[in-house]
Amino acid sequence: MKKEKTKHTQSRGQWASKMGFVLAAAGSAIGLGNIWKFPGKVGLYGGGAFLLCYILIVAFIGFPAMLAELSLGRHTQKNVVGAFTKLRKHWAVAGFINVISPFIIMSYYCIVGGWVLKYIWVYLSGANFGGGADQYQTYFNTFVQQPIEPLLWGVFFLALCVFVVLRGVSGGIEKVSKFLMPCLFILLVAIVVRAVTLPGAMEGVKYMLTVRPEQLSADTVVGAMGQAFFSLSVGMSILVTYGSYVPKEENLAKSAAWICALDTLAAVLAAFAIIPVVFVTLGAEGIGMGGSFAFMALPEVFASLPAGGLIGLAFFLLLFLAALTSAISILEGCVAFVSEEFHLSRVKSTLILLAPLILLGAGYSLSQAADRGINLPWFDFAGGFRMLPMWDVMERFTDNFTIPLGALLVCLFVGWVWGAKNATLEIQSGGMFAFKIHKAWEFIVRFIAPAMILIILFCTIGLGKGLS
Ligand code: PFF
């Protein structure tokens, strides 16, 4: 605990320990993106090739971008909009772009979090997933196409996040993360051990470790970069906000390295937990199913294993823990922005955000129903125009557009406007820490990262594969 805090930092909260900050930021990073999206993308983009691109992108683009955000946050001691405007007034718009993504993501994150809660409920209550052929697919489709029930589970999930965020930075977010993150890793490792010791699992392990050169395409690189940003929570205001709660005595570069390492470890472990199991039960064809396999294929896979009910429960608990710590951070990014920029209390700011979040979430949830061919006449408007792919639009808009754009603006701002040298001084905490790779970092933030992100932005307009 820091003995001396300025009045300002005291009023806006501060991490009580280094470990607490790293775990909270890792909790933000490790989420549905790692466990729901990542294994699906490894399958979709061809195993080892994707894995290799992903790791390189995290190290050479994700880590530098993360450090740029953390340093901007700690230097300004502000939410993302405040951070930009404190240094340059007319850069407010860049801050707003960084807030759009978490706001949209939060609305659908809660709905998917609600699906996870529903599955935990099914496993816990001993109910089964219906019967007959394709029972798991039918179960999921029937559930998500209901107008009310998925929304109620989503609101319940949102209420849990609100509860933690209202308890503040170190009293709520830090405490919860310190407890939940180790639980998450223990569960993940247990599932991996079970998965890779299944007879025939080595096929799946081989698939992930073999780099097929023909899979090293632009498409794979674009997919890996989008996934890396989403997964590291880069370009979404969170890291600036969380950075603003970090005391000067913390080594930012080391913390960022830890966060990237933990996030990548969780993603790779999740892939090792899921892909071998899918190979064993569904064969190589099962691998291309994308994100929906967490809800449709995996329960079927678990049911075919000894003690499958327990493994299923463990998996959905894991998904829940991951989703919760991430959703808390997303909400915190939005709450910090509203409370600081509009001078409102945290409680008021949180409450103000609830209605639009639930509304947008309802749109996401209902469009899942409409997309499955269900007739919701009250959901049609303007002469039969349907918001059918709203869920798809929301994910693509953020993954392919606002997130890379947010990250690009942060890199340009830190690299050229605030100045990479000034950021280096912040990272070094005025000489307290040697940041030996600062020249390479400055070069990446000024040239390489913006160039790569621009390429991604152009490519994703036409490329990028959706995952749900
Ligand atoms: N990084 C999280 C994940 O991988 O699921 C998702 C996320 C966290 C998105 C924080 C947005 C955000 F602001």
Short mmCIF file of C-alpha atoms and ligand atoms in Angstrom, two decimals:
data_model
loop_
_atom_site.label_atom_id
_atom_site.label_comp_id
_atom_site.label_asym_id
_atom_site.label_seq_id
_atom_site.Cartn_x
_atom_site.Cartn_y
_atom_site.Cartn_z
CA MET A 1 0.00 0.00 0.00
CA LYS A 2 1.40 3.39 -0.89
CA LYS A 3 1.83 5.65 2.10
CA GLU A 4 1.72 8.91 0.26
CA LYS A 5 -1.00 9.57 -2.21
CA THR A 6 -1.96 12.83 -3.71
CA LYS A 7 -5.44 14.05 -2.93
CA HIS A 8 -6.34 13.53 -6.55
CA THR A 9 -5.27 9.92 -6.86
CA GLN A 10 -6.86 9.12 -3.55
CA SER A 11 -10.23 10.35 -4.71
CA ARG A 12 -10.11 8.31 -7.91
CA GLY A 13 -8.75 5.11 -6.47
CA GLN A 14 -5.43 3.31 -6.85
CA TRP A 15 -4.25 -0.28 -6.96
CA ALA A 16 -3.13 -1.36 -3.51
CA SER A 17 -0.43 -3.74 -4.76
CA LYS A 18 1.55 -4.54 -7.87
CA MET A 19 0.18 -8.06 -7.93
CA GLY A 20 -3.34 -6.67 -7.66
CA PHE A 21 -2.85 -4.45 -10.69
CA VAL A 22 -1.29 -7.17 -12.83
CA LEU A 23 -4.03 -9.63 -11.92
CA ALA A 24 -6.80 -7.08 -12.50
CA ALA A 25 -5.36 -6.14 -15.89
CA ALA A 26 -4.82 -9.81 -16.74
CA GLY A 27 -8.40 -10.39 -15.58
CA SER A 28 -9.51 -7.77 -18.08
CA ALA A 29 -7.45 -9.30 -20.83
CA ILE A 30 -8.33 -12.93 -20.16
CA GLY A 31 -11.95 -13.31 -21.06
CA LEU A 32 -14.39 -14.78 -23.53
CA GLY A 33 -11.85 -13.72 -26.15
CA ASN A 34 -9.37 -16.29 -24.87
CA ILE A 35 -11.67 -19.16 -24.09
CA TRP A 36 -14.62 -18.65 -26.41
CA LYS A 37 -13.00 -17.00 -29.43
CA PHE A 38 -9.33 -18.02 -29.47
CA PRO A 39 -9.62 -21.83 -29.82
CA GLY A 40 -12.26 -21.28 -32.50
CA LYS A 41 -9.92 -19.00 -34.42
CA VAL A 42 -7.02 -21.44 -34.10
CA GLY A 43 -9.31 -23.95 -35.79
CA LEU A 44 -10.69 -21.51 -38.34
CA TYR A 45 -7.30 -20.18 -39.46
CA GLY A 46 -5.38 -23.44 -39.51
CA GLY A 47 -3.74 -24.38 -36.20
CA GLY A 48 0.00 -23.80 -35.75
CA ALA A 49 0.28 -21.05 -38.37
CA PHE A 50 -2.27 -18.93 -36.54
CA LEU A 51 -0.64 -19.67 -33.20
CA LEU A 52 2.75 -18.53 -34.48
CA CYS A 53 1.37 -15.30 -36.02
CA TYR A 54 -0.56 -14.60 -32.86
CA ILE A 55 2.42 -14.93 -30.53
CA LEU A 56 4.60 -12.74 -32.78
CA ILE A 57 1.91 -10.07 -33.01
CA VAL A 58 1.38 -10.03 -29.24
CA ALA A 59 5.13 -9.60 -28.67
CA PHE A 60 5.87 -7.03 -31.38
CA ILE A 61 2.64 -5.01 -31.65
CA GLY A 62 0.35 -5.88 -28.73
CA PHE A 63 2.92 -5.39 -25.97
CA PRO A 64 4.18 -2.01 -27.28
CA ALA A 65 0.61 -0.77 -27.80
CA MET A 66 -0.36 -1.90 -24.31
CA LEU A 67 2.61 -0.06 -22.83
CA ALA A 68 1.69 3.09 -24.76
CA GLU A 69 -1.81 2.99 -23.24
CA LEU A 70 -0.62 2.29 -19.70
CA SER A 71 1.93 5.10 -19.82
CA LEU A 72 -0.64 7.56 -21.17
CA GLY A 73 -3.03 6.61 -18.35
CA ARG A 74 -0.46 6.82 -15.58
CA HIS A 75 0.97 10.09 -16.81
CA THR A 76 -2.37 11.86 -17.04
CA GLN A 77 -4.16 10.10 -14.14
CA LYS A 78 -7.34 10.25 -16.21
CA ASN A 79 -9.92 8.15 -18.01
CA VAL A 80 -9.27 7.80 -21.73
CA VAL A 81 -11.06 10.97 -22.91
CA GLY A 82 -9.55 13.00 -20.08
CA ALA A 83 -6.12 11.56 -20.90
CA PHE A 84 -6.16 12.78 -24.48
CA THR A 85 -7.69 16.18 -23.67
CA LYS A 86 -5.37 16.84 -20.75
CA LEU A 87 -2.44 16.74 -23.15
CA ARG A 88 -4.15 18.11 -26.31
CA LYS A 89 -7.68 19.51 -26.13
CA HIS A 90 -8.65 18.79 -29.72
CA TRP A 91 -7.83 15.08 -29.42
CA ALA A 92 -11.06 14.41 -27.50
CA VAL A 93 -12.49 12.56 -30.45
CA ALA A 94 -9.73 9.95 -30.21
CA GLY A 95 -10.79 9.36 -26.62
CA PHE A 96 -14.43 8.95 -27.64
CA ILE A 97 -13.48 6.39 -30.28
CA ASN A 98 -11.71 4.43 -27.55
CA VAL A 99 -14.89 4.46 -25.44
CA ILE A 100 -17.24 3.29 -28.22
CA SER A 101 -15.80 -0.23 -28.38
CA PRO A 102 -16.08 -1.16 -24.70
CA PHE A 103 -19.60 0.22 -24.59
CA ILE A 104 -20.78 -1.91 -27.51
CA ILE A 105 -18.78 -4.92 -26.36
CA MET A 106 -20.18 -4.69 -22.84
CA SER A 107 -23.73 -4.98 -24.11
CA TYR A 108 -23.12 -8.23 -25.96
CA TYR A 109 -20.57 -9.54 -23.48
CA CYS A 110 -23.32 -9.56 -20.84
CA ILE A 111 -25.63 -11.53 -23.09
CA VAL A 112 -22.96 -14.17 -23.75
CA GLY A 113 -22.11 -14.09 -20.00
CA GLY A 114 -25.81 -14.78 -19.42
CA TRP A 115 -25.68 -17.82 -21.72
CA VAL A 116 -22.74 -19.09 -19.67
CA LEU A 117 -24.71 -18.64 -16.43
CA LYS A 118 -27.63 -20.53 -17.94
CA TYR A 119 -25.34 -23.45 -18.86
CA ILE A 120 -23.87 -23.50 -15.35
CA TRP A 121 -27.41 -23.63 -14.06
CA VAL A 122 -28.25 -26.57 -16.32
CA TYR A 123 -25.17 -28.50 -15.19
CA LEU A 124 -25.72 -27.70 -11.52
CA SER A 125 -29.39 -28.56 -11.50
CA GLY A 126 -28.66 -31.89 -13.16
CA ALA A 127 -31.13 -31.08 -15.94
CA ASN A 128 -30.21 -32.49 -19.32
CA PHE A 129 -29.91 -30.78 -22.65
CA GLY A 130 -33.02 -32.36 -24.16
CA GLY A 131 -32.74 -35.47 -26.28
CA GLY A 132 -32.74 -36.73 -29.83
CA ALA A 133 -30.39 -36.06 -32.69
CA ASP A 134 -28.47 -32.79 -32.56
CA GLN A 135 -29.84 -32.23 -29.07
CA TYR A 136 -27.14 -29.78 -28.05
CA GLN A 137 -27.50 -27.62 -31.12
CA THR A 138 -31.27 -27.69 -30.75
CA TYR A 139 -30.96 -26.80 -27.08
CA PHE A 140 -28.75 -23.79 -27.72
CA ASN A 141 -30.83 -22.57 -30.66
CA THR A 142 -34.07 -22.94 -28.74
CA PHE A 143 -32.61 -21.09 -25.77
CA VAL A 144 -31.18 -18.11 -27.61
CA GLN A 145 -34.23 -17.64 -29.77
CA GLN A 146 -36.44 -16.90 -26.79
CA PRO A 147 -37.16 -13.22 -26.45
CA ILE A 148 -36.99 -12.86 -22.67
CA GLU A 149 -35.03 -15.61 -20.90
CA PRO A 150 -31.55 -14.97 -22.38
CA LEU A 151 -32.00 -11.28 -21.69
CA LEU A 152 -32.82 -11.94 -18.04
CA TRP A 153 -29.68 -14.06 -17.64
CA GLY A 154 -27.72 -11.25 -19.28
CA VAL A 155 -29.15 -8.68 -16.88
CA PHE A 156 -28.24 -10.95 -13.97
CA PHE A 157 -24.67 -11.13 -15.27
CA LEU A 158 -24.59 -7.33 -15.63
CA ALA A 159 -25.86 -6.96 -12.06
CA LEU A 160 -22.88 -9.00 -10.80
CA CYS A 161 -20.48 -6.67 -12.62
CA VAL A 162 -22.23 -3.59 -11.26
CA PHE A 163 -21.94 -4.98 -7.75
CA VAL A 164 -18.15 -5.30 -8.04
CA VAL A 165 -17.56 -2.00 -9.85
CA LEU A 166 -19.55 -0.09 -7.25
CA ARG A 167 -17.20 -1.38 -4.58
CA GLY A 168 -14.38 0.60 -6.20
CA VAL A 169 -10.92 -0.03 -7.62
CA SER A 170 -8.97 -1.71 -4.85
CA GLY A 171 -11.94 -2.77 -2.67
CA GLY A 172 -13.91 -4.35 -5.51
CA ILE A 173 -12.04 -4.99 -8.75
CA GLU A 174 -8.63 -5.77 -7.23
CA LYS A 175 -9.99 -8.05 -4.50
CA VAL A 176 -12.17 -10.03 -6.87
CA SER A 177 -9.38 -10.40 -9.45
CA LYS A 178 -6.83 -11.58 -6.87
CA PHE A 179 -9.17 -14.39 -5.91
CA LEU A 180 -10.68 -15.29 -9.28
CA MET A 181 -7.58 -15.28 -11.50
CA PRO A 182 -5.72 -18.05 -9.65
CA CYS A 183 -8.98 -20.07 -9.61
CA LEU A 184 -9.23 -19.61 -13.34
CA PHE A 185 -5.71 -20.88 -14.01
CA ILE A 186 -6.16 -23.89 -11.72
CA LEU A 187 -9.38 -24.87 -13.51
CA LEU A 188 -7.82 -24.32 -16.91
CA VAL A 189 -4.80 -26.49 -16.16
CA ALA A 190 -7.05 -29.25 -14.77
CA ILE A 191 -9.10 -29.28 -17.98
CA VAL A 192 -5.94 -29.30 -20.15
CA VAL A 193 -4.54 -32.28 -18.24
CA ARG A 194 -7.80 -34.15 -18.77
CA ALA A 195 -7.97 -33.16 -22.45
CA VAL A 196 -4.46 -34.09 -23.53
CA THR A 197 -4.54 -37.44 -21.76
CA LEU A 198 -7.60 -38.65 -23.67
CA PRO A 199 -6.84 -41.46 -26.11
CA GLY A 200 -6.33 -39.90 -29.55
CA ALA A 201 -5.79 -36.40 -28.17
CA MET A 202 -2.31 -36.17 -29.67
CA GLU A 203 -3.81 -35.58 -33.13
CA GLY A 204 -5.23 -32.31 -31.85
CA VAL A 205 -1.98 -31.36 -30.11
CA LYS A 206 -0.08 -32.03 -33.35
CA TYR A 207 -2.56 -29.91 -35.28
CA MET A 208 -1.81 -26.98 -33.03
CA LEU A 209 1.93 -27.37 -33.11
CA THR A 210 2.37 -27.89 -36.84
CA VAL A 211 2.87 -24.75 -38.90
CA ARG A 212 1.62 -25.39 -42.43
CA PRO A 213 3.28 -22.72 -44.62
CA GLU A 214 0.25 -22.45 -46.93
CA GLN A 215 -1.76 -21.24 -43.94
CA LEU A 216 0.57 -18.30 -43.34
CA SER A 217 -1.67 -15.98 -45.38
CA ALA A 218 -2.68 -12.33 -45.06
CA ASP A 219 -6.01 -13.58 -43.83
CA THR A 220 -4.33 -15.41 -40.94
CA VAL A 221 -2.24 -12.36 -40.01
CA VAL A 222 -5.30 -10.10 -40.07
CA GLY A 223 -7.27 -12.58 -37.96
CA ALA A 224 -4.41 -12.91 -35.47
CA MET A 225 -4.01 -9.16 -35.10
CA GLY A 226 -7.72 -8.51 -34.53
CA GLN A 227 -7.80 -11.33 -32.00
CA ALA A 228 -4.66 -10.05 -30.24
CA PHE A 229 -6.08 -6.55 -29.77
CA PHE A 230 -9.42 -7.85 -28.55
CA SER A 231 -7.74 -10.27 -26.22
CA LEU A 232 -5.22 -7.83 -24.73
CA SER A 233 -7.98 -5.20 -24.30
CA VAL A 234 -5.95 -2.80 -26.45
CA GLY A 235 -7.70 0.15 -28.12
CA MET A 236 -10.63 0.05 -25.73
CA SER A 237 -9.88 2.61 -23.03
CA ILE A 238 -9.37 -0.04 -20.36
CA LEU A 239 -5.59 0.05 -20.24
CA VAL A 240 -5.48 3.83 -20.10
CA THR A 241 -8.00 3.75 -17.24
CA TYR A 242 -6.27 0.91 -15.38
CA GLY A 243 -2.90 2.60 -16.01
CA SER A 244 -4.21 5.73 -14.33
CA TYR A 245 -4.63 3.79 -11.08
CA VAL A 246 -1.00 2.57 -11.12
CA PRO A 247 1.36 4.31 -8.66
CA LYS A 248 4.60 5.82 -9.97
CA GLU A 249 6.68 3.24 -8.12
CA GLU A 250 5.41 0.46 -10.38
CA ASN A 251 7.49 -0.83 -13.27
CA LEU A 252 5.04 -0.42 -16.17
CA ALA A 253 7.10 -2.32 -18.74
CA LYS A 254 7.44 -5.35 -16.51
CA SER A 255 3.75 -5.29 -15.63
CA ALA A 256 2.77 -5.06 -19.30
CA ALA A 257 5.04 -8.01 -20.10
CA TRP A 258 3.36 -10.04 -17.36
CA ILE A 259 -0.12 -9.15 -18.56
CA CYS A 260 0.71 -10.13 -22.17
CA ALA A 261 2.34 -13.36 -21.02
CA LEU A 262 -0.58 -14.37 -18.77
CA ASP A 263 -3.13 -13.52 -21.44
CA THR A 264 -1.31 -15.52 -24.10
CA LEU A 265 -0.78 -18.42 -21.72
CA ALA A 266 -4.50 -18.51 -20.94
CA ALA A 267 -5.42 -18.45 -24.65
CA VAL A 268 -2.95 -21.20 -25.56
CA LEU A 269 -4.05 -23.33 -22.59
CA ALA A 270 -7.69 -22.87 -23.61
CA ALA A 271 -6.82 -24.05 -27.12
CA PHE A 272 -5.01 -27.08 -25.63
CA ALA A 273 -8.07 -27.75 -23.48
CA ILE A 274 -10.54 -27.63 -26.34
CA ILE A 275 -8.96 -28.60 -29.64
CA PRO A 276 -7.68 -32.08 -28.63
CA VAL A 277 -11.10 -32.86 -27.15
CA VAL A 278 -12.82 -31.79 -30.35
CA PHE A 279 -10.42 -33.96 -32.37
CA VAL A 280 -11.15 -36.96 -30.20
CA THR A 281 -14.89 -36.70 -30.48
CA LEU A 282 -15.76 -34.87 -33.68
CA GLY A 283 -12.60 -35.39 -35.70
CA ALA A 284 -10.81 -32.77 -37.81
CA GLU A 285 -14.09 -31.48 -39.29
CA GLY A 286 -15.27 -30.31 -35.89
CA ILE A 287 -12.43 -27.86 -35.72
CA GLY A 288 -13.81 -25.34 -38.21
CA MET A 289 -16.97 -24.62 -36.26
CA GLY A 290 -15.79 -21.29 -34.87
CA GLY A 291 -17.06 -19.65 -31.71
CA SER A 292 -20.39 -21.41 -31.47
CA PHE A 293 -18.74 -24.68 -30.56
CA ALA A 294 -18.40 -23.63 -26.93
CA PHE A 295 -22.15 -23.85 -26.57
CA MET A 296 -23.14 -26.41 -29.20
CA ALA A 297 -20.29 -28.86 -29.67
CA LEU A 298 -18.52 -28.85 -26.33
CA PRO A 299 -21.43 -29.99 -24.14
CA GLU A 300 -21.81 -32.92 -26.55
CA VAL A 301 -18.10 -33.56 -26.34
CA PHE A 302 -18.14 -33.44 -22.53
CA ALA A 303 -21.15 -35.77 -22.36
CA SER A 304 -19.19 -38.43 -24.22
CA LEU A 305 -16.34 -38.37 -21.68
CA PRO A 306 -16.10 -40.12 -18.34
CA ALA A 307 -17.21 -37.65 -15.64
CA GLY A 308 -18.33 -35.42 -18.50
CA GLY A 309 -20.89 -33.59 -16.36
CA LEU A 310 -18.17 -32.41 -14.03
CA ILE A 311 -15.86 -31.38 -16.86
CA GLY A 312 -18.72 -29.47 -18.45
CA LEU A 313 -19.48 -27.69 -15.22
CA ALA A 314 -15.78 -26.86 -14.71
CA PHE A 315 -15.52 -25.51 -18.24
CA PHE A 316 -18.52 -23.21 -17.96
CA LEU A 317 -17.40 -22.02 -14.53
CA LEU A 318 -14.08 -21.16 -16.12
CA LEU A 319 -15.81 -19.28 -18.90
CA PHE A 320 -17.85 -17.43 -16.31
CA LEU A 321 -14.83 -16.34 -14.24
CA ALA A 322 -13.05 -15.16 -17.35
CA ALA A 323 -16.09 -13.29 -18.63
CA LEU A 324 -16.79 -11.68 -15.27
CA THR A 325 -13.35 -10.16 -14.69
CA SER A 326 -13.29 -8.83 -18.26
CA ALA A 327 -16.80 -7.43 -18.11
CA ILE A 328 -15.94 -5.69 -14.84
CA SER A 329 -13.05 -3.93 -16.56
CA ILE A 330 -15.16 -2.94 -19.54
CA LEU A 331 -17.76 -1.43 -17.24
CA GLU A 332 -15.04 0.33 -15.24
CA GLY A 333 -13.66 1.96 -18.40
CA CYS A 334 -17.12 3.36 -19.19
CA VAL A 335 -17.88 4.35 -15.57
CA ALA A 336 -14.55 6.17 -15.17
CA PHE A 337 -15.30 8.12 -18.34
CA VAL A 338 -18.85 9.15 -17.34
CA SER A 339 -18.02 9.96 -13.72
CA GLU A 340 -14.90 12.02 -14.47
CA GLU A 341 -16.00 13.79 -17.61
CA PHE A 342 -19.52 14.62 -16.35
CA HIS A 343 -18.53 15.04 -12.69
CA LEU A 344 -20.94 12.42 -11.38
CA SER A 345 -20.53 9.90 -8.59
CA ARG A 346 -19.56 6.34 -9.53
CA VAL A 347 -22.99 5.11 -8.47
CA LYS A 348 -24.85 7.63 -10.63
CA SER A 349 -22.55 7.00 -13.58
CA THR A 350 -23.06 3.25 -13.33
CA LEU A 351 -26.82 3.61 -13.11
CA ILE A 352 -26.93 5.96 -16.08
CA LEU A 353 -25.07 3.41 -18.18
CA LEU A 354 -27.39 0.54 -17.33
CA ALA A 355 -30.39 1.49 -19.48
CA PRO A 356 -28.50 1.92 -22.78
CA LEU A 357 -26.42 -1.19 -22.07
CA ILE A 358 -29.51 -3.30 -21.47
CA LEU A 359 -31.22 -1.86 -24.54
CA LEU A 360 -28.28 -2.59 -26.80
CA GLY A 361 -27.91 -6.02 -25.19
CA ALA A 362 -31.58 -6.70 -25.88
CA GLY A 363 -30.99 -5.84 -29.53
CA TYR A 364 -28.09 -8.29 -29.65
CA SER A 365 -30.08 -11.00 -27.94
CA LEU A 366 -33.20 -10.52 -30.07
CA SER A 367 -31.21 -10.44 -33.26
CA GLN A 368 -29.82 -13.88 -32.34
CA ALA A 369 -33.44 -15.03 -32.19
CA ALA A 370 -34.41 -13.33 -35.41
CA ASP A 371 -31.32 -14.73 -37.09
CA ARG A 372 -32.51 -18.22 -36.31
CA GLY A 373 -35.63 -17.62 -38.35
CA ILE A 374 -37.93 -16.81 -35.50
CA ASN A 375 -40.69 -14.43 -36.36
CA LEU A 376 -40.65 -11.51 -33.96
CA PRO A 377 -43.08 -9.12 -35.63
CA TRP A 378 -42.46 -6.38 -33.09
CA PHE A 379 -38.82 -6.56 -33.90
CA ASP A 380 -39.40 -5.73 -37.56
CA PHE A 381 -39.55 -2.13 -38.54
CA ALA A 382 -39.46 0.18 -41.51
CA GLY A 383 -41.32 -1.88 -44.05
CA GLY A 384 -39.98 -5.26 -43.11
CA PHE A 385 -36.34 -4.19 -42.68
CA ARG A 386 -34.94 -6.46 -40.01
CA MET A 387 -32.01 -5.90 -37.74
CA LEU A 388 -31.17 -9.49 -38.44
CA PRO A 389 -27.42 -9.41 -38.31
CA MET A 390 -27.21 -6.85 -35.51
CA TRP A 391 -25.13 -9.22 -33.39
CA ASP A 392 -22.80 -9.83 -36.29
CA VAL A 393 -22.60 -6.13 -37.10
CA MET A 394 -21.77 -5.26 -33.48
CA GLU A 395 -18.93 -7.76 -33.30
CA ARG A 396 -17.50 -6.87 -36.69
CA PHE A 397 -17.83 -3.14 -36.18
CA THR A 398 -15.79 -3.29 -32.98
CA ASP A 399 -13.33 -6.09 -33.89
CA ASN A 400 -12.58 -4.81 -37.36
CA PHE A 401 -13.02 -1.09 -37.05
CA THR A 402 -13.27 0.74 -33.73
CA ILE A 403 -10.72 -1.39 -31.83
CA PRO A 404 -7.91 -1.11 -34.41
CA LEU A 405 -8.79 2.56 -34.94
CA GLY A 406 -8.65 3.19 -31.17
CA ALA A 407 -5.26 1.47 -30.94
CA LEU A 408 -3.98 3.39 -33.97
CA LEU A 409 -4.96 6.72 -32.43
CA VAL A 410 -3.27 5.88 -29.13
CA CYS A 411 -0.04 4.88 -30.89
CA LEU A 412 -0.03 8.00 -33.08
CA PHE A 413 -0.80 10.22 -30.11
CA VAL A 414 1.81 8.69 -27.83
CA GLY A 415 4.41 8.34 -30.59
CA TRP A 416 4.05 11.71 -32.29
CA VAL A 417 1.93 14.15 -30.29
CA TRP A 418 2.72 13.57 -26.64
CA GLY A 419 6.05 12.16 -27.83
CA ALA A 420 7.59 8.70 -27.50
CA LYS A 421 10.48 10.17 -25.50
CA ASN A 422 8.09 11.63 -22.92
CA ALA A 423 6.32 8.29 -22.70
CA THR A 424 9.67 6.59 -22.13
CA LEU A 425 10.32 8.93 -19.21
CA GLU A 426 6.94 7.96 -17.77
CA ILE A 427 7.70 4.25 -18.21
CA GLN A 428 11.05 4.76 -16.49
CA SER A 429 9.30 6.63 -13.65
CA GLY A 430 11.83 9.44 -13.87
CA GLY A 431 14.88 7.15 -13.85
CA MET A 432 13.64 4.64 -11.28
CA PHE A 433 13.58 1.82 -13.84
CA ALA A 434 15.90 1.03 -16.72
CA PHE A 435 13.74 0.45 -19.78
CA LYS A 436 16.47 -1.01 -21.91
CA ILE A 437 14.48 -1.61 -25.07
CA HIS A 438 13.14 1.94 -25.18
CA LYS A 439 14.62 2.74 -28.60
CA ALA A 440 12.98 -0.30 -30.18
CA TRP A 441 9.72 0.45 -28.37
CA GLU A 442 9.68 4.07 -29.56
CA PHE A 443 10.33 2.94 -33.14
CA ILE A 444 7.50 0.41 -33.01
CA VAL A 445 5.00 2.84 -31.48
CA ARG A 446 5.84 5.56 -34.01
CA PHE A 447 6.20 3.53 -37.20
CA ILE A 448 5.63 -0.22 -37.11
CA ALA A 449 2.45 -0.45 -35.03
CA PRO A 450 0.59 2.34 -36.87
CA ALA A 451 1.61 0.90 -40.25
CA MET A 452 0.50 -2.62 -39.28
CA ILE A 453 -2.79 -1.36 -37.87
CA LEU A 454 -3.47 0.68 -40.99
CA ILE A 455 -2.92 -2.42 -43.12
CA ILE A 456 -5.28 -4.34 -40.84
CA LEU A 457 -7.90 -1.61 -41.10
CA PHE A 458 -7.80 -1.72 -44.88
CA CYS A 459 -7.81 -5.48 -44.98
CA THR A 460 -10.61 -6.07 -42.52
CA ILE A 461 -13.00 -4.04 -44.58
CA GLY A 462 -12.97 -6.98 -46.96
CA LEU A 463 -11.33 -9.86 -45.06
CA GLY A 464 -11.85 -10.93 -41.40
CA LYS A 465 -13.93 -13.99 -40.56
CA GLY A 466 -16.70 -13.68 -37.96
CA LEU A 467 -16.79 -16.21 -35.19
CA SER A 468 -20.17 -16.60 -33.60
N1 PFF B 1 -10.01 -8.86 -23.53
C1 PFF B 1 -11.28 -9.44 -23.23
C2 PFF B 1 -11.39 -10.83 -23.79
O1 PFF B 1 -10.42 -11.35 -24.34
O2 PFF B 1 -12.45 -11.42 -23.68
C3 PFF B 1 -12.43 -8.64 -23.74
C4 PFF B 1 -12.46 -7.21 -23.45
C5 PFF B 1 -12.00 -6.69 -22.28
C6 PFF B 1 -12.99 -6.40 -24.38
C7 PFF B 1 -12.01 -5.34 -22.05
C8 PFF B 1 -13.07 -5.07 -24.17
C9 PFF B 1 -12.57 -4.56 -23.03
F1 PFF B 1 -12.66 -3.27 -22.85
#
